[in-house]
Every structure is written in C-alpha cells, then in structure tokens.
CSV table of C-alpha atoms and ligand atoms in Angstrom, one decimal:
chain,number,residue,atom,x,y,z
A,277,MET,CA,36.7,-13.6,-20.0
A,278,THR,CA,33.6,-12.3,-21.6
A,279,ALA,CA,31.4,-9.8,-19.8
A,280,ILE,CA,27.7,-10.5,-19.7
A,281,PRO,CA,25.8,-7.4,-20.8
A,282,LEU,CA,23.0,-6.4,-18.4
A,283,ARG,CA,19.7,-5.9,-20.2
A,284,PRO,CA,16.1,-5.2,-19.0
A,285,PRO,CA,14.3,-8.5,-18.4
A,286,ARG,CA,12.3,-9.8,-21.3
A,287,ARG,CA,8.8,-11.2,-21.1
A,288,LEU,CA,8.5,-14.9,-21.9
A,289,VAL,CA,6.3,-16.0,-24.8
A,290,ASP,CA,4.5,-19.3,-24.7
A,291,LEU,CA,4.4,-21.3,-27.9
A,292,THR,CA,4.7,-25.0,-29.0
A,293,LEU,CA,7.5,-26.6,-30.9
A,294,ASP,CA,6.7,-29.9,-32.5
A,295,GLY,CA,3.8,-30.2,-30.1
A,296,GLU,CA,5.8,-29.5,-26.9
A,297,PRO,CA,5.1,-26.3,-24.9
A,298,VAL,CA,8.1,-24.0,-24.7
A,299,ARG,CA,8.8,-20.5,-23.5
A,300,ALA,CA,11.1,-18.1,-25.3
A,301,PRO,CA,12.1,-14.5,-24.6
A,302,GLU,CA,10.0,-11.9,-26.4
A,303,GLY,CA,11.8,-10.7,-29.5
A,304,SER,CA,13.8,-13.9,-30.0
A,305,THR,CA,13.6,-15.9,-33.2
A,306,LEU,CA,12.2,-19.3,-33.9
A,307,LEU,CA,15.8,-20.4,-34.4
A,308,ASP,CA,16.7,-19.2,-30.9
A,309,ALA,CA,13.7,-21.2,-29.5
A,310,CYS,CA,14.7,-24.3,-31.5
A,311,ARG,CA,18.3,-24.1,-30.4
A,312,ALA,CA,17.2,-23.6,-26.7
A,313,ALA,CA,15.0,-26.7,-27.1
A,314,GLY,CA,18.0,-28.7,-28.6
A,315,LYS,CA,16.5,-28.9,-32.1
A,316,ASP,CA,19.0,-28.9,-34.9
A,317,VAL,CA,17.8,-26.6,-37.6
A,318,PRO,CA,20.3,-26.1,-40.4
A,319,THR,CA,21.4,-22.6,-41.3
A,320,LEU,CA,23.7,-21.0,-43.8
A,321,CYS,CA,23.0,-17.3,-44.2
A,322,GLN,CA,22.1,-16.7,-40.6
A,323,GLY,CA,24.9,-15.1,-38.5
A,324,ASP,CA,24.8,-14.4,-34.8
A,325,THR,CA,26.4,-11.0,-35.3
A,326,LEU,CA,24.4,-10.0,-38.4
A,327,THR,CA,20.8,-9.0,-39.3
A,328,PRO,CA,19.0,-11.9,-40.9
A,329,LYS,CA,19.1,-11.8,-44.7
A,330,ASN,CA,16.7,-14.7,-45.5
A,331,ALA,CA,18.8,-15.6,-48.4
A,332,CYS,CA,19.3,-19.4,-48.2
A,333,ARG,CA,16.0,-20.7,-46.8
A,334,VAL,CA,17.6,-23.8,-45.5
A,335,CYS,CA,16.2,-23.1,-42.0
A,336,VAL,CA,12.5,-23.1,-43.0
A,337,VAL,CA,9.9,-24.4,-40.5
A,338,GLU,CA,6.1,-24.8,-40.7
A,339,VAL,CA,4.0,-22.3,-38.7
A,340,GLU,CA,0.3,-23.3,-38.1
A,341,GLY,CA,-1.9,-20.9,-40.1
A,342,SER,CA,0.9,-19.6,-42.4
A,343,ARG,CA,0.5,-20.3,-46.1
A,344,THR,CA,4.3,-20.3,-46.7
A,345,LEU,CA,7.1,-21.9,-44.8
A,346,ALA,CA,8.8,-19.5,-42.4
A,347,PRO,CA,12.5,-18.9,-42.1
A,348,ALA,CA,13.3,-19.8,-38.5
A,349,CYS,CA,16.3,-17.4,-38.5
A,350,SER,CA,14.3,-14.3,-38.8
A,351,ARG,CA,10.7,-15.1,-37.8
A,352,ARG,CA,10.1,-13.8,-34.2
A,353,VAL,CA,8.2,-15.9,-31.6
A,354,GLU,CA,4.6,-15.0,-31.0
A,355,PRO,CA,2.3,-16.1,-28.2
A,356,GLY,CA,0.3,-19.2,-29.1
A,357,MET,CA,2.4,-20.0,-32.2
A,358,GLU,CA,2.4,-23.7,-33.2
A,359,VAL,CA,5.6,-24.5,-34.9
A,360,ARG,CA,6.7,-27.7,-36.5
A,361,THR,CA,10.3,-28.1,-37.5
A,362,ASP,CA,10.3,-31.6,-39.0
A,363,THR,CA,7.2,-31.9,-41.2
A,364,GLU,CA,7.5,-33.5,-44.7
A,365,ARG,CA,7.0,-30.1,-46.3
A,366,ALA,CA,9.8,-28.4,-44.3
A,367,ARG,CA,12.1,-31.4,-44.8
A,368,HIS,CA,11.4,-31.5,-48.6
A,369,SER,CA,12.1,-27.7,-48.9
A,370,ARG,CA,15.4,-28.1,-47.1
A,371,LYS,CA,16.3,-31.1,-49.3
A,372,VAL,CA,15.7,-29.1,-52.5
A,373,VAL,CA,17.6,-26.1,-51.2
A,374,LEU,CA,20.6,-28.3,-50.4
A,375,GLU,CA,20.4,-30.1,-53.8
A,376,LEU,CA,20.4,-26.8,-55.6
A,377,LEU,CA,23.3,-25.4,-53.6
A,378,ALA,CA,25.4,-28.6,-53.6
A,379,SER,CA,24.8,-29.1,-57.4
A,380,SER,CA,26.0,-25.6,-58.2
A,381,THR,CA,28.7,-24.9,-55.6
A,382,ASP,CA,31.4,-26.8,-53.7
A,383,LEU,CA,30.2,-27.4,-50.1
A,384,SER,CA,33.1,-29.6,-49.2
A,385,THR,CA,34.3,-27.1,-46.5
A,386,THR,CA,30.9,-26.0,-45.3
A,387,PRO,CA,30.5,-27.2,-41.7
A,388,GLY,CA,27.5,-29.5,-41.4
A,389,ALA,CA,26.7,-29.7,-45.1
A,390,ALA,CA,27.6,-33.3,-45.6
A,391,GLU,CA,25.5,-34.3,-42.5
A,392,TRP,CA,22.5,-32.2,-43.7
A,393,ILE,CA,22.7,-33.7,-47.2
A,394,GLU,CA,22.5,-37.2,-45.7
A,395,GLU,CA,19.9,-36.3,-43.2
A,396,TYR,CA,17.5,-34.8,-45.7
A,397,GLY,CA,18.3,-37.3,-48.5
A,398,ALA,CA,19.4,-34.6,-50.8
A,399,GLU,CA,20.7,-35.9,-54.2
A,400,PRO,CA,22.7,-33.0,-55.8
A,401,ASP,CA,23.7,-35.4,-58.6
A,402,ARG,CA,20.2,-35.8,-59.9
A,403,PHE,CA,20.5,-32.7,-62.1
A,404,GLY,CA,23.1,-34.6,-64.1
A,405,ALA,CA,26.7,-33.9,-65.1
A,406,GLU,CA,25.5,-30.9,-67.2
A,407,ALA,CA,24.2,-29.0,-64.1
A,408,ALA,CA,25.6,-25.5,-64.1
A,409,ARG,CA,28.4,-25.0,-61.6
A,410,VAL,CA,30.2,-22.0,-60.3
A,411,ALA,CA,33.6,-23.1,-61.4
A,412,GLU,CA,36.4,-20.7,-61.1
A,413,GLU,CA,40.0,-20.7,-59.8
A,414,PRO,CA,40.5,-19.4,-56.2
A,415,LYS,CA,41.6,-15.8,-56.1
A,416,VAL,CA,45.0,-15.8,-54.4
A,417,ASP,CA,46.0,-12.1,-54.8
A,418,ASN,CA,47.4,-11.3,-51.3
A,419,ASP,CA,49.3,-13.0,-48.5
A,420,LEU,CA,46.4,-12.9,-45.9
A,421,TYR,CA,43.2,-14.5,-47.2
A,422,VAL,CA,41.9,-16.3,-50.2
A,423,ARG,CA,38.6,-16.0,-52.1
A,424,ASP,CA,37.3,-19.2,-53.6
A,425,TYR,CA,34.0,-18.3,-55.1
A,426,SER,CA,33.3,-21.8,-56.3
A,427,LYS,CA,32.4,-22.4,-52.7
A,428,CYS,CA,30.2,-19.3,-52.4
A,429,VAL,CA,26.5,-19.7,-51.7
A,430,LEU,CA,25.7,-16.0,-52.0
A,431,CYS,CA,24.6,-15.6,-48.5
A,432,TYR,CA,25.7,-11.9,-48.5
A,433,LYS,CA,27.2,-12.2,-45.0
A,434,CYS,CA,30.6,-11.0,-46.1
A,435,VAL,CA,29.0,-8.0,-47.9
A,436,ASP,CA,27.0,-7.1,-44.7
A,437,ALA,CA,30.1,-7.5,-42.5
A,438,CYS,CA,32.2,-5.3,-44.8
A,439,GLY,CA,29.4,-2.8,-45.2
A,440,GLU,CA,27.1,-0.9,-42.9
A,441,GLN,CA,26.6,-3.7,-40.3
A,442,TRP,CA,30.3,-3.7,-39.1
A,443,GLN,CA,33.3,-2.5,-41.1
A,444,ASN,CA,31.8,0.3,-43.1
A,445,THR,CA,34.5,-0.2,-45.8
A,446,PHE,CA,32.2,-1.4,-48.6
A,447,ALA,CA,35.0,-3.1,-50.4
A,448,ILE,CA,32.8,-5.9,-51.8
A,449,ALA,CA,29.3,-6.1,-53.2
A,450,VAL,CA,27.1,-8.3,-55.3
A,451,ALA,CA,27.7,-8.0,-59.0
A,452,GLY,CA,25.8,-9.5,-61.9
A,453,ARG,CA,22.3,-11.1,-61.9
A,454,GLY,CA,20.7,-14.5,-61.8
A,455,PHE,CA,23.2,-17.3,-62.1
A,456,ASP,CA,26.0,-14.8,-62.9
A,457,ALA,CA,25.4,-13.0,-59.5
A,458,ARG,CA,28.7,-13.1,-57.6
A,459,ILE,CA,30.6,-11.3,-54.8
A,460,SER,CA,33.1,-8.9,-56.3
A,461,THR,CA,35.3,-5.9,-55.5
A,462,GLU,CA,34.6,-2.8,-57.6
A,463,HIS,CA,35.4,-3.6,-61.2
A,464,ASP,CA,36.5,-7.0,-60.1
A,465,ALA,CA,39.9,-5.5,-59.2
A,466,PRO,CA,42.4,-7.6,-57.2
A,467,LEU,CA,41.9,-7.2,-53.5
A,468,THR,CA,45.2,-5.3,-53.4
A,469,ASP,CA,43.8,-2.6,-55.7
A,470,SER,CA,40.4,-2.5,-53.8
A,471,ALA,CA,39.2,-0.6,-50.8
A,472,CYS,CA,39.8,-3.7,-48.6
A,473,VAL,CA,41.6,-3.0,-45.3
A,474,TYR,CA,42.2,-6.7,-44.6
A,475,CYS,CA,40.2,-6.8,-41.3
A,476,GLY,CA,39.1,-10.3,-42.2
A,477,ASN,CA,35.7,-9.6,-40.8
A,478,CYS,CA,34.2,-11.2,-44.0
A,479,VAL,CA,36.3,-14.3,-43.4
A,480,GLU,CA,35.0,-14.5,-39.9
A,481,VAL,CA,31.3,-14.8,-41.0
A,482,CYS,CA,31.7,-16.8,-44.2
A,483,PRO,CA,29.8,-20.1,-43.6
A,484,THR,CA,31.3,-22.2,-46.4
A,485,GLY,CA,35.1,-21.6,-46.4
A,486,ALA,CA,34.8,-19.6,-49.6
A,487,LEU,CA,36.8,-17.0,-47.7
A,488,SER,CA,39.7,-18.5,-45.8
A,489,PHE,CA,43.0,-17.6,-44.2
A,490,LYS,CA,45.9,-18.1,-46.6
A,491,THR,CA,47.4,-20.3,-44.0
A,492,GLU,CA,44.3,-22.6,-44.0
A,493,PHE,CA,44.1,-22.5,-47.8
A,494,ASP,CA,47.8,-23.6,-48.1
A,495,MET,CA,47.5,-26.2,-45.4
A,496,ARG,CA,44.4,-27.7,-47.0
A,497,ALA,CA,46.2,-27.8,-50.3
A,498,ALA,CA,49.2,-29.6,-48.7
A,499,GLY,CA,46.8,-32.0,-46.8
A,500,THR,CA,48.0,-30.8,-43.4
A,501,TRP,CA,45.0,-28.9,-42.2
A,502,ASP,CA,43.6,-30.8,-39.2
A,503,GLU,CA,41.0,-29.1,-37.0
A,504,SER,CA,41.0,-32.0,-34.6
A,505,ALA,CA,44.6,-31.3,-33.8
A,506,GLN,CA,44.1,-27.6,-33.2
A,507,THR,CA,43.7,-25.9,-29.8
A,508,GLU,CA,41.9,-22.5,-29.3
A,509,THR,CA,43.2,-20.0,-26.7
A,510,THR,CA,41.4,-16.7,-26.2
A,511,THR,CA,43.6,-13.8,-25.1
A,512,VAL,CA,43.6,-10.0,-25.3
A,513,CYS,CA,45.2,-8.3,-28.3
A,514,ALA,CA,48.3,-6.3,-27.2
A,515,TYR,CA,48.5,-4.0,-30.3
A,516,CYS,CA,46.4,-1.1,-28.8
A,517,GLY,CA,44.3,-0.3,-25.7
A,518,VAL,CA,40.8,-1.2,-27.0
A,519,GLY,CA,41.0,-4.7,-25.5
A,520,CYS,CA,39.8,-6.9,-28.3
A,521,ASN,CA,39.7,-10.6,-27.6
A,522,LEU,CA,41.6,-12.9,-29.9
A,523,THR,CA,41.1,-16.6,-30.2
A,524,LEU,CA,44.3,-18.2,-31.4
A,525,HIS,CA,43.9,-21.4,-33.4
A,526,VAL,CA,47.1,-23.4,-33.0
A,527,GLN,CA,48.2,-26.5,-34.8
A,528,ASP,CA,51.7,-28.0,-34.3
A,529,ASN,CA,52.7,-25.1,-32.1
A,530,GLU,CA,51.9,-22.6,-34.9
A,531,ILE,CA,49.1,-20.1,-35.0
A,532,VAL,CA,47.1,-21.0,-38.1
A,533,LYS,CA,44.3,-18.5,-37.8
A,534,VAL,CA,42.8,-15.9,-35.5
A,535,THR,CA,39.1,-15.4,-34.8
A,536,SER,CA,37.3,-13.4,-32.1
A,537,PRO,CA,34.4,-14.5,-29.8
A,538,HIS,CA,31.1,-13.3,-31.3
A,539,ASP,CA,29.7,-12.7,-27.9
A,540,ASN,CA,32.5,-10.4,-26.9
A,541,PRO,CA,31.1,-6.9,-26.2
A,542,VAL,CA,34.2,-5.1,-27.6
A,543,THR,CA,34.6,-6.9,-30.9
A,544,HIS,CA,31.4,-8.9,-31.6
A,545,GLY,CA,33.7,-11.1,-33.6
A,546,ASN,CA,35.3,-8.3,-35.5
A,547,LEU,CA,39.0,-7.3,-35.6
A,548,CYS,CA,41.4,-5.1,-37.5
A,549,ILE,CA,44.2,-6.2,-39.7
A,550,LYS,CA,46.7,-6.2,-36.8
A,551,GLY,CA,44.7,-8.5,-34.5
A,552,ARG,CA,43.5,-10.7,-37.3
A,553,PHE,CA,46.6,-11.2,-39.3
A,554,GLY,CA,49.5,-9.7,-37.3
A,555,TYR,CA,50.5,-12.7,-35.3
A,556,GLN,CA,53.7,-13.8,-37.2
A,557,HIS,CA,55.9,-12.0,-34.7
A,558,VAL,CA,55.0,-14.5,-31.9
A,559,GLN,CA,55.9,-17.6,-34.0
A,560,ASN,CA,59.2,-19.2,-33.3
A,561,HIS,CA,60.6,-18.9,-36.8
A,562,ALA,CA,64.2,-18.3,-37.5
A,563,GLN,CA,63.4,-15.1,-39.4
A,564,ASN,CA,61.6,-13.7,-36.3
A,565,GLN,CA,64.6,-14.3,-34.0
A,566,ASP,CA,66.7,-11.3,-35.3
B,764,LIG,S1,38.8,-7.9,-45.2
B,764,LIG,FE1,37.5,-6.4,-44.2
B,764,LIG,S2,37.6,-4.6,-45.6
B,764,LIG,FE2,38.4,-6.4,-46.8
B,764,LIG,S3,36.6,-7.2,-47.9
B,764,LIG,FE3,36.7,-8.3,-45.9
B,764,LIG,S4,35.4,-7.2,-44.5
B,764,LIG,FE4,35.8,-5.8,-46.3
B,765,LIG,S1,31.9,-15.4,-49.8
B,765,LIG,FE1,31.1,-16.6,-48.0
B,765,LIG,S2,30.1,-15.0,-46.8
B,765,LIG,FE2,30.4,-14.1,-48.9
B,765,LIG,S3,28.4,-14.5,-49.9
B,765,LIG,FE3,29.8,-16.2,-50.4
B,765,LIG,S4,29.4,-17.8,-48.9
B,765,LIG,FE4,28.5,-15.9,-48.1
B,766,LIG,S1,19.6,-19.5,-42.4
B,766,LIG,FE1,17.5,-18.8,-42.4
B,766,LIG,S2,17.2,-18.1,-44.5
B,766,LIG,FE2,19.3,-18.7,-44.4
C-alpha cells in the first residue's frame, strides 16, 4: 500500500487546452494538465521521478503567443494560457523527431514508439539505407543487466538517476560529441570495473529498453519474453528495515524482473542491488533447495 503524502493545497490555474477550459494545480506542467484531460502526448526523456531534461522534444505543444513550440514536460501552467496539443506545427515537429530517432536508433523495445510513428506518419526510412545508425553490439559484461546502446536515444535519464538526482554514484556519464555522443562508464570500462553498484536505478528509468535486466535480454533473445503473460505483485523487501516496496514481475512462476512503484515515498522507484536483483533465493530452482 502506498501512503499518500499530505501537502499544502495548491491554487488551481485556469487555462485552455485545445479550446476547452481546464484547471490545473499551480506548479504543474502542461504534460500533467494534458494527462489529466486524457490527452495522449508522447514523451521519452520525461520521467516522473526526475527533473525534466528537455532532451527529446517529442512532447512539444503550441502555446498562444510563444514563438517556439514548448516542451509540455517542463513548461509550467500559467493563468490564461491557450495551449494546442494537436496543431499541424506540433504534429510535424513530433513526426520529424520520431523520424530522426527511429532512423538512427533501434526503437523496437520502446513502449509506444510504433504507435507514435504510425500516428504522426513518421517515415524513418526516407533518409535512405545510408542513414547513420548507432550500431553496436549489446554490452553483456555482468549477470545482472545489459546495456544495448543501439537502442539509446540519449535522454540522459540513466545519468541523472545514477548521479545527483538519486543514486549519487556517478558511474556513467555522456562521452563524446555530436553523433558520437554516448553514455559511457569512465574510460568506457566494463561495468564490473566501474563505480557501478548495480542498484539498477538506471534500468528503472530507461524509456527504450537500452538498459534491461539480463533475464529480459536472454528471454527476448530466446523469444520467450511475454509481458502479456506476466503478473505484477507489489510487496515489501525483507532484506533490511527500510521498507522499500518491490514489484515482482512474474512469468511462468519465475520472477523475471523487479521494479519499485515510482509514487512510493520510501523508494521513488529506486532500490539497492539486493532488492533489485537479489530475488533468486525465492525461485523454486533445484540449486536453491540445498
Ligand atoms: S546500476 Fe546504479 S550505480 Fe550502476 S550505472 Fe545504474 S544507476 Fe549507476
Ligand atoms: S541508456 Fe536509456 S536512459 Fe540512458 S540515455 Fe540511453 S535511452 Fe536514456
Ligand atoms: S519528453 Fe519533453 S522534451 Fe522529452
């Protein structure tokens, strides 16, 4: 059960969304207002536990009086704002962003990407077969999680989660410039030789599957990964007394990955190596019976 934190009441701000009057709590973002009104605005670099980075621009909307399109994930609501989420200009911008991303990276495991590409009529192939792609083999250098940077859209969420926003380990950062910019450990060392403490908090926030549990990576390779056959059960980690919530993702009676509810006031979606990856002892394997 998740406790609801008590906060001082917030003033409601009046604005219009696609011509309809709406009210949104002061300090909330246009994305919050859109979601509350049931409008589907695509997002990639936005994270509900992270400070907006404004990196992908796939969430742009049109604000009356603004010269440029506004990123809905970071722009705060203001009284009297007239916001349009579905104008030709906003749709065209999202289309081009999706084309550029999908032509250079592999979005096959990005939730929502295929639907957005269809909805906005994006044609990633129009840049031709010679379009530059981020093509590299997945980095499988430990038993816990895999880094497949051919799927990375450089949203920086993993860097923020590993750095000052949550984990304060700073095991990864952006290296290189321009098209060569990439997420890397110091000196591109294997994860096992880096500062990583395997909390998996970067995996939790990655929007594309560039970072994934080794179990998921192996099951996808074997063709057995099936989210529709998985159940999710939230429980309390028993390793220590902090009381972190764990959500166990189970397929065929096996825990296949562990996440944590982002609205949990203890974890905010973050865990340590024990809660995130230390679940093998509860599996009914012969080697665990001794
Ligand atoms: S597992 Fe934790 S410590 Fe390692 S890179 Fe990810 S966030 Fe940083
Ligand atoms: S690895 Fe994932 S979280 Fe990190 S920058 Fe790439 S897409 Fe974003
Ligand atoms: S989701 Fe808003 S800029 Fe990326």
